Coordinates of C-alpha atoms in Angstrom, one line a residue:
M48 CA -11.2 106.1 -68.9
Y49 CA -12.1 103.7 -66.1
D50 CA -10.3 102.1 -63.2
I51 CA -12.8 99.2 -63.1
C52 CA -15.5 98.0 -65.5
A53 CA -17.8 95.5 -63.8
I54 CA -20.1 93.0 -65.5
G55 CA -22.9 91.6 -63.5
S56 CA -26.7 91.2 -63.0
P57 CA -28.4 94.5 -62.2
I58 CA -30.8 93.5 -59.4
I59 CA -32.9 96.1 -57.6
D60 CA -32.8 95.1 -53.9
I61 CA -36.0 95.5 -52.0
L62 CA -35.2 95.3 -48.3
A63 CA -37.8 94.7 -45.6
C64 CA -37.5 94.0 -41.8
I65 CA -40.1 91.4 -41.0
P66 CA -41.2 89.2 -38.1
D67 CA -40.5 85.5 -38.2
S68 CA -44.2 84.9 -38.8
F69 CA -44.0 86.4 -42.3
L70 CA -41.5 83.7 -43.3
K71 CA -43.8 81.0 -41.9
E72 CA -46.8 82.4 -43.7
H73 CA -45.0 82.3 -47.1
V74 CA -43.3 79.0 -46.4
L75 CA -39.8 80.4 -46.4
E76 CA -36.8 79.1 -44.5
K77 CA -34.6 81.7 -42.7
D78 CA -31.2 82.5 -44.2
R79 CA -31.9 80.9 -47.6
M80 CA -31.8 82.2 -51.1
Y81 CA -34.7 81.4 -53.3
L82 CA -34.9 81.8 -57.1
I83 CA -38.5 82.9 -57.8
E84 CA -40.6 83.9 -60.8
Q85 CA -42.4 87.1 -61.4
E86 CA -45.6 85.9 -59.9
Q87 CA -44.0 85.2 -56.5
K88 CA -42.1 88.5 -56.6
N89 CA -45.4 90.3 -57.0
K90 CA -47.0 88.2 -54.3
L91 CA -44.3 89.2 -51.7
A92 CA -44.6 92.8 -52.7
D93 CA -48.3 92.8 -52.2
A94 CA -48.0 91.1 -48.8
L95 CA -45.5 93.7 -47.6
K96 CA -47.7 96.5 -48.7
T97 CA -50.8 95.0 -47.1
L98 CA -48.9 94.8 -43.7
N99 CA -47.6 98.3 -44.1
I100 CA -44.0 97.1 -43.9
Q101 CA -41.7 99.8 -45.2
V102 CA -39.2 98.7 -47.8
Q103 CA -35.9 100.2 -48.9
E104 CA -34.8 100.1 -52.6
A105 CA -31.1 99.9 -53.5
P106 CA -29.3 99.0 -56.7
G107 CA -27.8 95.6 -56.0
G108 CA -26.3 92.6 -57.6
S109 CA -22.8 91.3 -56.6
A110 CA -20.7 93.1 -59.1
A111 CA -22.8 96.3 -58.8
N112 CA -22.2 96.4 -55.0
T113 CA -18.5 96.2 -55.6
A114 CA -18.7 98.9 -58.3
K115 CA -20.5 101.2 -55.8
G116 CA -17.9 100.6 -53.1
I117 CA -15.0 101.5 -55.4
A118 CA -16.8 104.6 -56.7
L119 CA -17.1 105.9 -53.1
F120 CA -13.4 106.5 -53.1
G121 CA -13.6 108.7 -56.2
K122 CA -12.4 106.0 -58.6
K123 CA -13.8 105.9 -62.2
V124 CA -16.2 102.9 -62.4
A125 CA -18.4 101.5 -65.1
F126 CA -21.1 98.9 -64.8
N127 CA -22.4 96.7 -67.6
G128 CA -25.5 94.6 -67.5
K129 CA -29.1 94.2 -68.7
V130 CA -32.3 95.6 -67.2
G131 CA -36.0 95.6 -68.3
S132 CA -38.1 98.4 -69.7
D133 CA -40.0 98.9 -66.4
D134 CA -39.9 101.6 -63.7
N135 CA -37.3 99.5 -61.7
A136 CA -34.9 100.0 -64.6
T137 CA -35.1 103.7 -64.4
T138 CA -34.7 103.6 -60.6
Y139 CA -31.7 101.3 -60.8
E140 CA -29.8 103.4 -63.3
Q141 CA -30.4 106.6 -61.4
K142 CA -29.4 105.2 -58.1
M143 CA -26.2 103.8 -59.6
K144 CA -25.4 107.2 -61.1
D145 CA -26.1 108.8 -57.6
C146 CA -23.4 106.4 -56.3
G147 CA -20.9 107.7 -58.9
V148 CA -21.1 104.7 -61.3
D149 CA -21.4 105.1 -65.1
C150 CA -24.0 102.6 -66.3
F151 CA -24.0 100.7 -69.6
L152 CA -27.3 99.0 -69.4
S153 CA -29.2 97.6 -72.3
A154 CA -33.0 97.1 -72.1
G155 CA -34.6 93.6 -72.5
Q156 CA -38.1 92.3 -72.8
R157 CA -38.5 90.9 -69.3
D158 CA -38.8 92.9 -66.1
T159 CA -35.7 94.2 -64.3
A160 CA -34.3 91.6 -61.9
A161 CA -35.3 92.1 -58.3
S162 CA -34.4 90.6 -55.0
T163 CA -36.8 90.8 -52.1
I164 CA -34.6 90.6 -49.0
L165 CA -36.4 89.7 -45.8
I166 CA -34.5 90.5 -42.6
T167 CA -35.6 89.2 -39.2
D168 CA -34.7 90.5 -35.8
D169 CA -31.7 88.2 -35.5
S170 CA -30.1 89.8 -38.6
A171 CA -30.8 86.7 -40.7
R172 CA -31.7 87.4 -44.3
T173 CA -33.9 85.4 -46.6
M174 CA -33.4 86.4 -50.3
N175 CA -36.1 85.9 -52.9
T176 CA -34.5 86.7 -56.3
Y177 CA -36.2 87.1 -59.6
L178 CA -33.5 87.2 -62.3
G179 CA -35.6 88.5 -65.2
A180 CA -33.9 90.5 -67.8
A181 CA -30.4 90.1 -66.2
Q182 CA -30.2 86.6 -67.5
D183 CA -30.8 87.8 -71.0
F184 CA -27.4 89.6 -71.1
S185 CA -25.7 88.6 -74.4
K186 CA -22.6 89.3 -76.5
A187 CA -24.4 92.2 -78.2
D188 CA -24.8 93.9 -74.7
V189 CA -21.1 93.9 -73.9
A190 CA -19.8 97.5 -73.4
V191 CA -16.7 97.0 -75.6
D192 CA -15.5 100.6 -75.4
A193 CA -15.8 100.8 -71.6
I194 CA -13.9 97.5 -71.2
S195 CA -11.1 98.4 -73.6
K196 CA -10.5 101.7 -71.8
S197 CA -10.4 100.2 -68.3
K198 CA -7.6 99.0 -66.0
H199 CA -9.6 96.1 -64.6
L200 CA -12.5 94.0 -65.8
Y201 CA -14.4 92.5 -62.9
I202 CA -17.0 89.7 -63.4
E203 CA -19.3 87.9 -61.0
G204 CA -19.5 84.2 -61.3
Y205 CA -23.3 84.2 -61.7
Q206 CA -22.7 85.3 -65.3
W207 CA -22.0 81.6 -66.2
D208 CA -25.6 80.6 -65.5
T209 CA -26.9 80.9 -69.1
E210 CA -25.2 80.2 -72.4
G211 CA -25.9 83.8 -73.5
Q212 CA -24.3 85.3 -70.5
K213 CA -21.3 82.9 -70.7
E214 CA -20.7 83.8 -74.4
A215 CA -20.9 87.5 -73.4
V216 CA -18.4 87.1 -70.6
R217 CA -16.0 85.2 -72.8
Y218 CA -16.2 87.9 -75.4
A219 CA -15.6 90.6 -72.7
I220 CA -12.5 88.7 -71.5
Q221 CA -11.3 88.5 -75.1
I222 CA -11.7 92.3 -75.4
A223 CA -9.9 92.8 -72.1
K224 CA -6.9 90.7 -73.2
Q225 CA -6.6 92.5 -76.5
H226 CA -6.3 95.8 -74.7
G227 CA -4.1 94.7 -71.8
V228 CA -6.9 95.0 -69.2
K229 CA -6.5 92.9 -66.1
V230 CA -9.3 90.4 -65.5
S231 CA -10.8 89.5 -62.1
I232 CA -13.7 87.3 -60.9
S233 CA -15.8 86.7 -57.8
L234 CA -16.9 83.1 -57.6
S235 CA -20.3 84.2 -56.2
D236 CA -21.3 81.1 -54.1
S237 CA -20.2 77.5 -53.7
F238 CA -23.3 76.2 -55.5
C239 CA -22.3 78.4 -58.5
V240 CA -18.8 76.9 -58.4
E241 CA -20.2 73.4 -58.3
R242 CA -22.4 74.1 -61.3
H243 CA -19.6 75.4 -63.3
H244 CA -16.6 73.7 -61.8
Q245 CA -14.7 72.8 -65.0
S246 CA -15.5 76.1 -66.7
F247 CA -14.0 78.0 -63.7
Q248 CA -10.9 75.8 -63.5
D249 CA -10.4 76.3 -67.3
L250 CA -10.8 80.0 -66.8
L251 CA -8.1 80.4 -64.1
P252 CA -5.1 81.0 -66.4
D253 CA -6.9 83.9 -68.0
L254 CA -7.5 85.6 -64.7
D255 CA -5.3 88.1 -62.8
L256 CA -7.3 88.0 -59.5
V257 CA -9.8 85.6 -57.9
F258 CA -12.1 86.5 -55.0
C259 CA -13.8 83.6 -53.1
N260 CA -14.8 82.5 -49.7
Y261 CA -13.6 79.3 -48.0
D262 CA -16.6 77.2 -49.2
E263 CA -16.1 78.4 -52.8
A264 CA -12.4 77.8 -52.6
K265 CA -13.0 74.2 -51.4
A266 CA -15.5 73.6 -54.1
L267 CA -13.2 74.8 -56.9
T268 CA -9.9 73.3 -55.7
A269 CA -11.1 70.1 -53.8
Q270 CA -8.7 71.2 -51.0
N271 CA -10.0 71.3 -47.4
D272 CA -7.0 73.0 -46.1
V273 CA -7.2 76.8 -46.8
K274 CA -3.5 77.2 -47.5
E275 CA -3.5 74.3 -49.9
A276 CA -6.6 75.8 -51.6
L277 CA -4.7 79.1 -51.8
H278 CA -1.7 77.4 -53.3
F279 CA -3.8 75.7 -55.9
L280 CA -5.2 79.1 -57.0
T281 CA -1.9 81.0 -57.1
K282 CA -0.4 78.3 -59.3
H283 CA -2.9 79.2 -62.0
T284 CA -3.6 82.9 -61.5
D285 CA -1.7 85.9 -60.2
I286 CA -3.5 86.9 -57.0
A287 CA -6.0 84.8 -55.0
V288 CA -8.1 86.1 -52.1
I289 CA -10.0 83.7 -49.7
T290 CA -12.3 85.4 -47.2
L291 CA -12.8 83.4 -43.9
G292 CA -15.6 85.2 -42.2
A293 CA -14.8 85.9 -38.6
D294 CA -11.4 84.5 -39.1
G295 CA -10.4 87.2 -41.5
V296 CA -8.9 86.7 -45.0
I297 CA -5.9 85.0 -46.6
V298 CA -4.2 86.4 -49.7
G299 CA -1.6 84.9 -52.0
Q300 CA 0.6 86.0 -54.9
G301 CA 3.3 83.7 -56.0
Q302 CA 5.1 82.6 -52.8
V303 CA 3.8 85.5 -50.8
V304 CA 1.0 84.7 -48.4
E305 CA -0.6 87.3 -46.1
Q306 CA -3.3 86.8 -43.5
V307 CA -5.4 89.6 -42.1
K308 CA -7.8 89.5 -39.1
A309 CA -11.5 90.4 -39.4
L310 CA -12.5 93.6 -37.6
P311 CA -15.1 93.6 -34.8
S312 CA -18.5 94.7 -36.0
R313 CA -22.1 95.1 -34.7
V314 CA -23.8 92.8 -37.3
V315 CA -27.1 94.1 -38.5
D316 CA -27.3 92.6 -42.0
T317 CA -24.6 90.7 -43.9
T318 CA -25.9 91.7 -47.3
G319 CA -22.9 92.7 -49.5
A320 CA -20.1 91.8 -47.1
G321 CA -18.0 89.9 -49.7
D322 CA -18.8 92.5 -52.4
S323 CA -17.6 95.3 -50.1
F324 CA -14.4 93.4 -49.3
A325 CA -13.6 93.2 -53.0
A326 CA -14.2 97.0 -53.3
G327 CA -11.8 97.8 -50.5
F328 CA -9.2 95.4 -51.8
F329 CA -9.5 96.9 -55.3
Y330 CA -9.0 100.4 -53.9
G331 CA -5.8 99.2 -52.2
L332 CA -4.5 97.8 -55.5
L333 CA -5.5 100.9 -57.5
T334 CA -3.5 103.0 -55.0
N335 CA -0.5 100.7 -55.1
Q336 CA -0.9 99.4 -51.5
S337 CA 0.6 96.1 -50.4
L338 CA -1.4 92.9 -50.5
A339 CA -1.8 93.0 -46.7
K340 CA -2.8 96.7 -46.7
S341 CA -5.3 96.1 -49.5
A342 CA -6.8 93.2 -47.5
Q343 CA -7.1 95.4 -44.5
M344 CA -9.0 98.0 -46.5
G345 CA -11.3 95.2 -47.8
A346 CA -11.8 94.0 -44.2
F347 CA -12.6 97.5 -43.1
L348 CA -15.2 98.1 -45.8
S349 CA -16.8 94.7 -45.2
S350 CA -17.0 95.4 -41.4
K351 CA -18.9 98.6 -42.1
V352 CA -21.5 97.4 -44.6
I353 CA -22.7 94.7 -42.2
E354 CA -23.5 97.4 -39.6
V355 CA -26.4 98.8 -41.7
I356 CA -29.3 97.3 -43.6
G357 CA -28.6 96.6 -47.2
P358 CA -25.5 97.0 -49.3
Q359 CA -24.7 100.5 -48.1
Y360 CA -22.5 102.2 -45.6
P361 CA -22.6 104.5 -42.6
D362 CA -22.8 108.2 -43.5
D363 CA -19.4 108.9 -41.9
L364 CA -17.6 106.0 -43.7
M365 CA -14.9 108.1 -45.3
T366 CA -14.0 109.9 -42.1
Q367 CA -13.7 106.5 -40.4
F368 CA -11.6 105.2 -43.3
Q369 CA -9.3 108.2 -43.2
N370 CA -8.8 107.8 -39.4
S371 CA -8.0 104.1 -39.8
F372 CA -5.6 104.4 -42.8
S373 CA -4.1 107.9 -42.4

């Protein structure tokens, strides 16, 4: 039924281009991610409205961004998570459907998660994330039928941040294993890895594919050399992918190691770069491309998402892709 079933936090992204003075007024440091409560979320929304600063709304969250990217290529994609019972929940689901993603979203008591992303003229982004209902995802919310009828189960590392989410993900992996579904994870960020270091290491043998950046790889493997970190990962899982920013990406499977260069880009906003890489890489795997070609596809998609504001792509993306990979 599905090429990919992704599990993650459904977060409505609220993107706004602001002057540096806005950050100073709200005592926010540039290029940081803040976890905030509902009161602060509402305060930022009111401030943007008062200053007549236009905002863009987009369905976000790490796994959801990857799901949208894969759906762009016509692949069958499902997304499983938890929203609230507010207007943002309706907006989120509709926008995901517009992107070609089938949603399996249960409704919780708290508001839908939202991230107010403040972008300054130098393309730095300051994220203010309210996790709300997303953190209430539980075993009862797992889309068993969608997972069991998928080729891949893809999970974001942030799902380990509460016991309920962790139990749900372990259950989802159990379902996947029972039905021969491959299991993949994105490690999310280095702080997430540090918080759940032992849990992630214990999980590696159950995984078929691991996505991480260099900082996350170092945090998990305790190896400063990128090739040593890659070797550690491929000893425990099938395929490991370590993104290196401007230095490209390195991919390993068994004794095979491939390194691919990053593509030149006009950076506007780095939101969703890693998520887009995973989408392009998955598309390569799903169409039986080599590791190197899959990594090139990931690098291509990542280079395009950072040229626009928010986790979206230029209108002529598919034409550019076909020209690059014909």
